[in-house]
Short mmCIF file of C-alpha atoms in Angstrom, two decimals:
data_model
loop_
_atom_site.label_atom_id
_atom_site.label_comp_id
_atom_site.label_asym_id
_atom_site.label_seq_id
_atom_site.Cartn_x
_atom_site.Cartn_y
_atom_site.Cartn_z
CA UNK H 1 -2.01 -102.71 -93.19
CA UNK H 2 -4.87 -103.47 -95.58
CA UNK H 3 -4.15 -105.57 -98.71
CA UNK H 4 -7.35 -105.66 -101.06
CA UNK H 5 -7.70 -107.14 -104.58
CA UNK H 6 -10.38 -106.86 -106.76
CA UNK H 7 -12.42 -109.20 -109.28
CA UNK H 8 -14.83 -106.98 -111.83
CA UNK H 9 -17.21 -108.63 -113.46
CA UNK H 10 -17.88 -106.44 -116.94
CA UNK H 11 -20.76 -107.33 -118.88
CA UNK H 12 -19.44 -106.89 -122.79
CA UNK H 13 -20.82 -104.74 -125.35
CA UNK H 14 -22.66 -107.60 -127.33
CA UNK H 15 -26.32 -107.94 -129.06
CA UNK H 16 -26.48 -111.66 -127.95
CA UNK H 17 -24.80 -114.24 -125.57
CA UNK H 18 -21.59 -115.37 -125.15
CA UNK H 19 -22.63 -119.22 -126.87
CA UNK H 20 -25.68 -118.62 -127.86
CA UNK H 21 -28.11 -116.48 -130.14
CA UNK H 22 -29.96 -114.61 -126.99
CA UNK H 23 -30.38 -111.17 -126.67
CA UNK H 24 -29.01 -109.55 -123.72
CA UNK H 25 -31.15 -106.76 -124.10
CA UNK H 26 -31.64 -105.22 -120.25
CA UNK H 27 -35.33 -105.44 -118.77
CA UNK H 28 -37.13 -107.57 -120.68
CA UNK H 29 -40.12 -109.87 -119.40
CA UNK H 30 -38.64 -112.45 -117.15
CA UNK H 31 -37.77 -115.59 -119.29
CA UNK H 32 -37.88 -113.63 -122.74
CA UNK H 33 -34.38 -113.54 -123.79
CA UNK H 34 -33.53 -117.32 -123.52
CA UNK H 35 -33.00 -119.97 -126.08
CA UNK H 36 -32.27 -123.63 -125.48
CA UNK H 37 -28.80 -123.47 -124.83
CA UNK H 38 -29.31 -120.98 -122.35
CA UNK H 39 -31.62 -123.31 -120.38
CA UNK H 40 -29.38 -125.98 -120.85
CA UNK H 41 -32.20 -128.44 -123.06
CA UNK H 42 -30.37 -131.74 -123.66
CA UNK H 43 -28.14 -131.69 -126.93
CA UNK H 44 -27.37 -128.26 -126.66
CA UNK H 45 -24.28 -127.15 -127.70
CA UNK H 46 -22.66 -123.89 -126.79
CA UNK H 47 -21.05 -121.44 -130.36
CA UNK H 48 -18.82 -119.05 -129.46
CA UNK H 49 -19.55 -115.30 -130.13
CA UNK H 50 -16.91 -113.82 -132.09
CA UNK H 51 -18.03 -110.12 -131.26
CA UNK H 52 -17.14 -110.99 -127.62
CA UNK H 53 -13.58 -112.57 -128.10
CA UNK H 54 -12.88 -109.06 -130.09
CA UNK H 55 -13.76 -107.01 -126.75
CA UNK H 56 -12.38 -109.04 -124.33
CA UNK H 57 -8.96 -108.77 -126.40
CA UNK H 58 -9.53 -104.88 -127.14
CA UNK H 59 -10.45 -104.80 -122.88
CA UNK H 60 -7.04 -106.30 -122.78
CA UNK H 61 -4.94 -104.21 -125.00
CA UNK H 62 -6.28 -101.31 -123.49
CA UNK H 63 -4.88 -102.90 -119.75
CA UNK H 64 -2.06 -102.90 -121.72
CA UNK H 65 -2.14 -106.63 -121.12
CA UNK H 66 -0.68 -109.73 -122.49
CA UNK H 67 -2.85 -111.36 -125.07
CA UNK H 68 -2.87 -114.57 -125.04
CA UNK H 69 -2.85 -116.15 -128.65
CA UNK H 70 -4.45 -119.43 -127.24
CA UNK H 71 -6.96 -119.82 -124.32
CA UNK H 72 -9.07 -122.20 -123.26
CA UNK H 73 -12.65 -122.30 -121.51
CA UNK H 74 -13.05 -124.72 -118.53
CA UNK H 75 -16.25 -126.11 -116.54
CA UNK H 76 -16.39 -124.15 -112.99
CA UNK H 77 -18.75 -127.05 -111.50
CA UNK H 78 -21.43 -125.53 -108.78
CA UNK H 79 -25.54 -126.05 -108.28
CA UNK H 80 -27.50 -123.17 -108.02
CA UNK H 81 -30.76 -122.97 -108.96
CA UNK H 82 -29.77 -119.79 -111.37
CA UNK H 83 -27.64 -121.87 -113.71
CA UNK H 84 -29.36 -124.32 -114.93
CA UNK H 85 -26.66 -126.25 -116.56
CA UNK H 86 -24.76 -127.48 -113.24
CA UNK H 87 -21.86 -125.80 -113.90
CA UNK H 88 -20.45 -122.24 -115.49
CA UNK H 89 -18.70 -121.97 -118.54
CA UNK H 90 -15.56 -119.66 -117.82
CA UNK H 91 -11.74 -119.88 -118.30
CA UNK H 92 -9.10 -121.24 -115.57
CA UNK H 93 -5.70 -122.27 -116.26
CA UNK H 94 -5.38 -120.43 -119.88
CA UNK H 95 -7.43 -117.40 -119.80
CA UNK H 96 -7.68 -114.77 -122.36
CA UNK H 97 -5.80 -111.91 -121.52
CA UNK H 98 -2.91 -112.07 -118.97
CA UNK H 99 -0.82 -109.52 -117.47
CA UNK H 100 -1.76 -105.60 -117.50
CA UNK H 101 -2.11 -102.99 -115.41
CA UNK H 102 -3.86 -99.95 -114.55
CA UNK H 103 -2.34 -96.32 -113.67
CA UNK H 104 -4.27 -94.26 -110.66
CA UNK H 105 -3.90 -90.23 -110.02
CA UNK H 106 -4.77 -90.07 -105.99
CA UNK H 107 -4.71 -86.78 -104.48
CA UNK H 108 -1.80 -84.46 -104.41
CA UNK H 109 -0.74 -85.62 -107.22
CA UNK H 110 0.43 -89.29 -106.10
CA UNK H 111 -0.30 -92.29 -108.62
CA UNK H 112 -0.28 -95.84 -107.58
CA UNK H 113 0.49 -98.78 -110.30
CA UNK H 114 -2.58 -101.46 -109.57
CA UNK H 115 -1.78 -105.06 -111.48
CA UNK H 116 -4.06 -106.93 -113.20
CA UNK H 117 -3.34 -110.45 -112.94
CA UNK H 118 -6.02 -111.72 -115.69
CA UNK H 119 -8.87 -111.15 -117.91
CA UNK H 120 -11.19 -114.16 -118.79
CA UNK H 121 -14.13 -114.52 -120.33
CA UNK H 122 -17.13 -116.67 -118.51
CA UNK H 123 -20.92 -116.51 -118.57
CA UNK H 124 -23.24 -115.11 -116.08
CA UNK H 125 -25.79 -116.89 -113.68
CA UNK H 126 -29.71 -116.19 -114.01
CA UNK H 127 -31.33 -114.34 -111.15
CA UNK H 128 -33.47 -115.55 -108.54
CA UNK H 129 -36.04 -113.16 -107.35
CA UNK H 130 -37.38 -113.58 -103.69
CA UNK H 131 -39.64 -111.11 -103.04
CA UNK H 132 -42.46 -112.49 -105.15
CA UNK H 133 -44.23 -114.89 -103.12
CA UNK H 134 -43.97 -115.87 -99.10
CA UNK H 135 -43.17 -119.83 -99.86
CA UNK H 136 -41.18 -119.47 -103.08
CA UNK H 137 -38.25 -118.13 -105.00
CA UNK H 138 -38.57 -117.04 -108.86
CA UNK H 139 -35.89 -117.84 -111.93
CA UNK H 140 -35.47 -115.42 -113.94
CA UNK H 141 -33.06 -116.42 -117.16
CA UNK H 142 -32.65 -113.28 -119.14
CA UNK H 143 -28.99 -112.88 -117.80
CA UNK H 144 -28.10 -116.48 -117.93
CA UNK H 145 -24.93 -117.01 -120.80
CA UNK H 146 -24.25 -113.24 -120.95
CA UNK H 147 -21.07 -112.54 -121.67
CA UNK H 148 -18.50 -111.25 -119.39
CA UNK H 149 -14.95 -110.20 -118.69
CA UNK H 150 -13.87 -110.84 -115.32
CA UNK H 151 -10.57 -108.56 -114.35
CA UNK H 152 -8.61 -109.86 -111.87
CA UNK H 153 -6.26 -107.14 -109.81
CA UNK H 154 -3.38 -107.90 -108.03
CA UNK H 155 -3.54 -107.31 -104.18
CA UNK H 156 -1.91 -104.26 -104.83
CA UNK H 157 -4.44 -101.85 -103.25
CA UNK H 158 -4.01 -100.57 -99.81
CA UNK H 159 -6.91 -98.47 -98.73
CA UNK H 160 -10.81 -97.71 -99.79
CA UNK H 161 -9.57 -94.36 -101.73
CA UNK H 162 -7.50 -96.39 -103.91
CA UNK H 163 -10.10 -99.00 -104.31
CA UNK H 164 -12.95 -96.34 -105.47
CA UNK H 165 -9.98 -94.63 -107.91
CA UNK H 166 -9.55 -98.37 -109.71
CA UNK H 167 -12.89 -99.15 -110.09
CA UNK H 168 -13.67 -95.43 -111.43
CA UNK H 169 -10.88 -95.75 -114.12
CA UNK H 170 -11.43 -99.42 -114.91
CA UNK H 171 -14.86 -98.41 -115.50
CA UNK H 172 -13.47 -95.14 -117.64
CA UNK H 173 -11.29 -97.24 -119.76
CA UNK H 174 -13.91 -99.95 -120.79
CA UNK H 175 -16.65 -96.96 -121.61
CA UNK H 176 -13.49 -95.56 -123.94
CA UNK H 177 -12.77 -98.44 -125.25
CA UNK H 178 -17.03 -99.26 -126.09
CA UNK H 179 -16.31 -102.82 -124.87
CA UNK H 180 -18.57 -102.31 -121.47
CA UNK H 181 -21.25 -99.50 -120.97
CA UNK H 182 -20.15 -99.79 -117.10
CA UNK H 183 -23.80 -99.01 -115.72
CA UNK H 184 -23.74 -100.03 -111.98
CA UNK H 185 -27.46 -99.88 -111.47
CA UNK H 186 -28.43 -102.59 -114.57
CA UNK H 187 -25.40 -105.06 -112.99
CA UNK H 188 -23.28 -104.36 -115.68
CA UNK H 189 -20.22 -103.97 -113.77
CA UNK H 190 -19.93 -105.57 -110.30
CA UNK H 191 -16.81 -106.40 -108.68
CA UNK H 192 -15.90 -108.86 -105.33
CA UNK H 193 -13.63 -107.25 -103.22
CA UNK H 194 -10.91 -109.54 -101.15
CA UNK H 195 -10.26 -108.00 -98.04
CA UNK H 196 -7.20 -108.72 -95.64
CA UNK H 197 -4.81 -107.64 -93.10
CA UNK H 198 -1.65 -107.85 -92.14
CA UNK H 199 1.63 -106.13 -90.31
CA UNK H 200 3.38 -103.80 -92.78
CA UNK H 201 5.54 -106.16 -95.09
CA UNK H 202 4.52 -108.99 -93.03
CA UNK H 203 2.89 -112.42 -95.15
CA UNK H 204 -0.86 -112.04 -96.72
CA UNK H 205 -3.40 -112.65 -93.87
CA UNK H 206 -6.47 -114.06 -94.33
CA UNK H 207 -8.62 -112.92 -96.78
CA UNK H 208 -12.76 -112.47 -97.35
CA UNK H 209 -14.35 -111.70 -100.14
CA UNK H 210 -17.58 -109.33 -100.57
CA UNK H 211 -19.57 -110.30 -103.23
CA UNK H 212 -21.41 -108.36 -106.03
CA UNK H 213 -20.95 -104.74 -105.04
CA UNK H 214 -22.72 -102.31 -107.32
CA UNK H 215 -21.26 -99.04 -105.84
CA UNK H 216 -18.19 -97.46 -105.70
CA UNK H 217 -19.53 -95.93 -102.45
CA UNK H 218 -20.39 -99.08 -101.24
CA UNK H 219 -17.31 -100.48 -102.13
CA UNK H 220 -15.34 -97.99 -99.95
CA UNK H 221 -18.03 -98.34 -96.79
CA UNK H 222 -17.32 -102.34 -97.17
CA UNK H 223 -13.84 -101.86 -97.34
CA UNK H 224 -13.54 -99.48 -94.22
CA UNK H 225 -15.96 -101.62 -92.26
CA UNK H 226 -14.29 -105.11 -93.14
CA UNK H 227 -10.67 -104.36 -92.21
CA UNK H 228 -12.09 -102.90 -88.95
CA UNK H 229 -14.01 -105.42 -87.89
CA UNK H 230 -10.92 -107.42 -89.04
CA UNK H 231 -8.44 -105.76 -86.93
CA UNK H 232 -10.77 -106.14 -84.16
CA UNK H 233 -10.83 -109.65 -84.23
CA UNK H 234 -7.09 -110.02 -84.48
CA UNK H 235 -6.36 -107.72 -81.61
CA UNK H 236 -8.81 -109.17 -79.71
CA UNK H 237 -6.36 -112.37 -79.99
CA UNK H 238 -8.76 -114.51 -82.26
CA UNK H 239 -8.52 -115.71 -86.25
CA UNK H 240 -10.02 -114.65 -89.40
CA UNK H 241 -12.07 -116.95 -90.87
CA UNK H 242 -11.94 -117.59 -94.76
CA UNK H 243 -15.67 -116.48 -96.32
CA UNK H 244 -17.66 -115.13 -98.62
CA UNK H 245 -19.69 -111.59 -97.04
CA UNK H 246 -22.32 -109.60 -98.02
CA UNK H 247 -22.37 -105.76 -97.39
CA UNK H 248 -25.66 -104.42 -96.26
CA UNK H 249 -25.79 -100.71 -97.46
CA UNK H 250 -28.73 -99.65 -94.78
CA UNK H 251 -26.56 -101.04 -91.40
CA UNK H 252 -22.81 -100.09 -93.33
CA UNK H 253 -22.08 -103.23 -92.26
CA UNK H 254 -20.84 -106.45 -93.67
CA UNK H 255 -22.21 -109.83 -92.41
CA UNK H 256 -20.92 -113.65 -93.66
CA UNK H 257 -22.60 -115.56 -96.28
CA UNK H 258 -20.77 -118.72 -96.42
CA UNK H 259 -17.64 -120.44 -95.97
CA UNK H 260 -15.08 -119.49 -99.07
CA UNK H 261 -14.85 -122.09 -101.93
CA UNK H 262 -11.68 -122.84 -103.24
CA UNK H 263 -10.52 -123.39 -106.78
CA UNK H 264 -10.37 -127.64 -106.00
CA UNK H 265 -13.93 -127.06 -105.09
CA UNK H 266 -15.20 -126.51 -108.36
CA UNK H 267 -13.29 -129.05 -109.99
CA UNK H 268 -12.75 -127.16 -112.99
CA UNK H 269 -11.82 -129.37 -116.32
CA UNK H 270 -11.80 -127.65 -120.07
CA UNK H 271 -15.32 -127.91 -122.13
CA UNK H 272 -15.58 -130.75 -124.15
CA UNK H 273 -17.85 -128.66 -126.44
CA UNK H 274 -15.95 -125.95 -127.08
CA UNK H 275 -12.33 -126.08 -128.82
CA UNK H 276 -9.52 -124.41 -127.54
CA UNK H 277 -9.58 -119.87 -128.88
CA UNK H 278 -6.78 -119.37 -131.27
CA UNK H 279 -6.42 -116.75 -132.91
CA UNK H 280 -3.51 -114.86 -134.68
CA UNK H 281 -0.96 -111.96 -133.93
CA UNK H 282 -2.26 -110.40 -137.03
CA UNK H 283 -5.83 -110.38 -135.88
CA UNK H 284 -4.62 -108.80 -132.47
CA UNK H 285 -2.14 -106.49 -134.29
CA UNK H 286 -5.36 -105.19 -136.19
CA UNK H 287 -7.37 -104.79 -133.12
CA UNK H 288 -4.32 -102.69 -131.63
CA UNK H 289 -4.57 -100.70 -134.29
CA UNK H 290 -8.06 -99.46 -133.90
CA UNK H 291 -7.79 -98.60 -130.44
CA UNK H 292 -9.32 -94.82 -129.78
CA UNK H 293 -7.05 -92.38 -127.60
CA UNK H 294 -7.60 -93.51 -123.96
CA UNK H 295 -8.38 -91.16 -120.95
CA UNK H 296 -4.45 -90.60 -120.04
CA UNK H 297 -3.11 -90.41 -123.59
CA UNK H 298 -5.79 -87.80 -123.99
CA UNK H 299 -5.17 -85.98 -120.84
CA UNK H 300 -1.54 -85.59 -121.79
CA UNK H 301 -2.35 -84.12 -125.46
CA UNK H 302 -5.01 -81.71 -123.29
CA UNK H 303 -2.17 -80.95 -120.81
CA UNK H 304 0.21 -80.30 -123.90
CA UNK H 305 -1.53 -79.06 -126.59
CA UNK H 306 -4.08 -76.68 -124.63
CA UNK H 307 -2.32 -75.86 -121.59
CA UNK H 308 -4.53 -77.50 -119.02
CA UNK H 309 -3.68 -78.26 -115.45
CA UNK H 310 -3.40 -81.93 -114.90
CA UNK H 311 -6.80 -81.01 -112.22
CA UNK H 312 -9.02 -79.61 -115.25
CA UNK H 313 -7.59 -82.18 -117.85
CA UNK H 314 -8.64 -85.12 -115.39
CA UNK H 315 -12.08 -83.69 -115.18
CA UNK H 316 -12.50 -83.57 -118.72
CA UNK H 317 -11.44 -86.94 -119.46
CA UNK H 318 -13.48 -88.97 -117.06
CA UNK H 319 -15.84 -89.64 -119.49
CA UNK H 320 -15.19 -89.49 -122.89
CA UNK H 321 -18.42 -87.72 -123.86
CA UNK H 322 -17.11 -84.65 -121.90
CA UNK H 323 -13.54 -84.95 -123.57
CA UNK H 324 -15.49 -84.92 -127.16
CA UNK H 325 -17.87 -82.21 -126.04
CA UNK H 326 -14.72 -80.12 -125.16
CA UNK H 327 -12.73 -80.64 -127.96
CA UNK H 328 -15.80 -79.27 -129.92
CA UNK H 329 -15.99 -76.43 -127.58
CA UNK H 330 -12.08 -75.40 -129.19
CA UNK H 331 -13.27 -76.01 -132.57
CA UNK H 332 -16.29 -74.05 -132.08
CA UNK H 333 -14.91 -70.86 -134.40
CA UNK H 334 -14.26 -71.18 -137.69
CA UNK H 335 -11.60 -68.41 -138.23
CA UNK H 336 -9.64 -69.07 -135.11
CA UNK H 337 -9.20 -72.11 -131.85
CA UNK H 338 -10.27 -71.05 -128.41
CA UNK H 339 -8.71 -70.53 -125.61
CA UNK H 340 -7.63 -73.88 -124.10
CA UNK H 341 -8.24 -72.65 -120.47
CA UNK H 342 -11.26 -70.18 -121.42
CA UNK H 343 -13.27 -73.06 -122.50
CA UNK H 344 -12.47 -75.66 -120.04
CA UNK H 345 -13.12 -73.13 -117.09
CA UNK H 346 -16.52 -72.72 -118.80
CA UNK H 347 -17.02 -76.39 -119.56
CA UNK H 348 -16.19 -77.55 -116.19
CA UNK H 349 -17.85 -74.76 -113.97
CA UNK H 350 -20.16 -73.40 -115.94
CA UNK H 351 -21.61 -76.19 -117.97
CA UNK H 352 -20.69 -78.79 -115.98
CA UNK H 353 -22.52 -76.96 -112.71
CA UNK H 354 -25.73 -76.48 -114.35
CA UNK H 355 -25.81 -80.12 -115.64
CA UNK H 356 -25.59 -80.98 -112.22
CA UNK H 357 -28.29 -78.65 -110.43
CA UNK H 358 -30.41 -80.01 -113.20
CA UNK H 359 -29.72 -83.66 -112.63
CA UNK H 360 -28.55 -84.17 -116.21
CA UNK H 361 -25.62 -85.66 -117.76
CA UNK H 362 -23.89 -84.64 -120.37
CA UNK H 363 -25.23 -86.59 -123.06
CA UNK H 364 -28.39 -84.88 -122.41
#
């Protein structure tokens, strides 16, 4: 049996940096969106950004996840040339957000209940560029401090289909919820995927972990390929070894990157710069209260109120610019509502087709 958890790193909806002034505007001139802090100048201390705490918690609520009134960011101590400050500020013991979870359709009509364990909110690294000179690597900055919410699963996934259906509704939620545009290509949502096997029911084996996938189709290739070559190895009468992998998208293949750091490894401690977050139930109870209609409240009032089939509603719903463009489909007539079905047949196979033979999207 294959037990895989997830870790998605969502870059939040924010003009500037998680504790600093930056803009995290996307393809700028390498080394144009950093300020001191971000290059980690002596004397520089890291601010909070208030607009970021608000999304993480709003990402949470819409897990339907614990808030936590009072979190605390820790030091995750590593040297890489990317982060110039020697260490990443992120959150350990006392994260954010705790406990949620997120509800999957799979097909014929089966739905699978995938935990989230956490939400925490941690800066990113720089980038280093390699392909710019024979002898030497580049530093680019731009992305170093961004803010963003990594969203810890349980290992409650079993195969690559359910993998691709979390990452495709996490991803659906956060665009609903404005708190993460979810564009693969810029790096705004990557997620590490922990890979093991085991006999059914039998104790966790041991467990790699494929770092910074960009693809949902790339996350399913990794995940068929690594419990393969897994299996192989344990039939074959040897062990797993404990690492970090990369997946290389031309060969379908994954192949190891280093041995797998554990938590004493980075010997976290809390930020002596930053006070401990607290905030109030009132602030939360606010936030809760300006939540929009998410994709399966809304495909239940489309189901209901219009007489969808849970197939078409789905559809519609996947991204919430196609939900909004139906609803004003039914509105369309001033004396009297549409047909429910009529429109979303035309929506979804009419509309819908010739969006795609164009190569547009619906926002176009």
């Amino acid at each position: 049996e294959v037990v895989i958890g997830l870790e998605v790193h969502a870059q939040v909806t924010s003009k500037s940096k998680l504790f600093s002034g930056a803009s995290t505007e996307f393809g700028g001139e390498p080394n144009s969106h950093v300020s001191l802090v971000d290059a980690a100048m002596p004397g520089m201390l890291p601010v909070i950004n208030e607009e970021c705490v608000r999304q993480a918690v709003t990402t949470g609520l819409g897990l339907n996840a614990q808030i936590n009134l009072r979190s605390v960011f820790d030091r995750k101590n590593y040297f890489y040339p990317d982060s110039p400050q020697g260490y990443q500020i992120s959150q350990y013991k006392s994260p954010i957000v705790g406990e949620g979870e997120v509800v999957l359709e799979l097909d014929g009509g089966r739905t699978a209940t995938i935990g989230i364990e956490r939400l925490h909110l941690e800066q990113d690294a720089g980038k280093l560029l390699h392909d710019q000179s024979p002898t030497m690597s580049y530093v680019d900055l731009n992305r170093c401090g961004v803010a963003l919410m990594e969203i810890v699963s349980r290992p409650d996934i079993r195969d690559a289909e359910q993998a691709k259906a979390y990452v495709t509704k996490l991803r659906s939620i956060l665009r609903y919820l404005g708190t993460c545009d979810g564009d693969m290509e810029k790096g705004s949502l990557r997620a590490d995927v922990n890979v093991s096997v085991r006999k059914p029911g039998g104790p966790l084996g041991t467990r790699c972990e494929i770092k910074n996938m960009n693809s949902i189709t790339f996350i399913g290739q990794a995940i068929e390929y690594e419990a393969r070559r897994q299996i192989e190895i344990i039939e074959d009468g040897g062990a797993i070894d404990q690492e970090t992998r990369l997946f290389d998208p031309n060969k379908g293949e994954t192949r190891s990157m280093r041995s797998k750091e554990e938590a004493h490894d980075y010997r976290y401690f809390p930020d002596p710069d930053l006070l401990p977050l607290e905030f109030t139930q009132s602030y939360v109870d606010d936030l809760k209260a300006q939540l929009p209609e998410l994709p399966d409240q809304k495909k239940a009032r489309f189901i209901e109120g219009f007489g969808l089939s849970p197939y078409d509603a789905s559809v519609l719903v996947a991204e919430r610019e196609s939900a909004d463009f139906y609803e004003t489909v039914l509105g369309g007539l001033a004396d009297k509502a549409r047909d429910g079905k009529l429109a979303a047949n035309w929506v979804i196979n009419e509309l819908f087709g010739r969006l795609n033979k164009e190569g547009r999207d619906i926002s176009a």
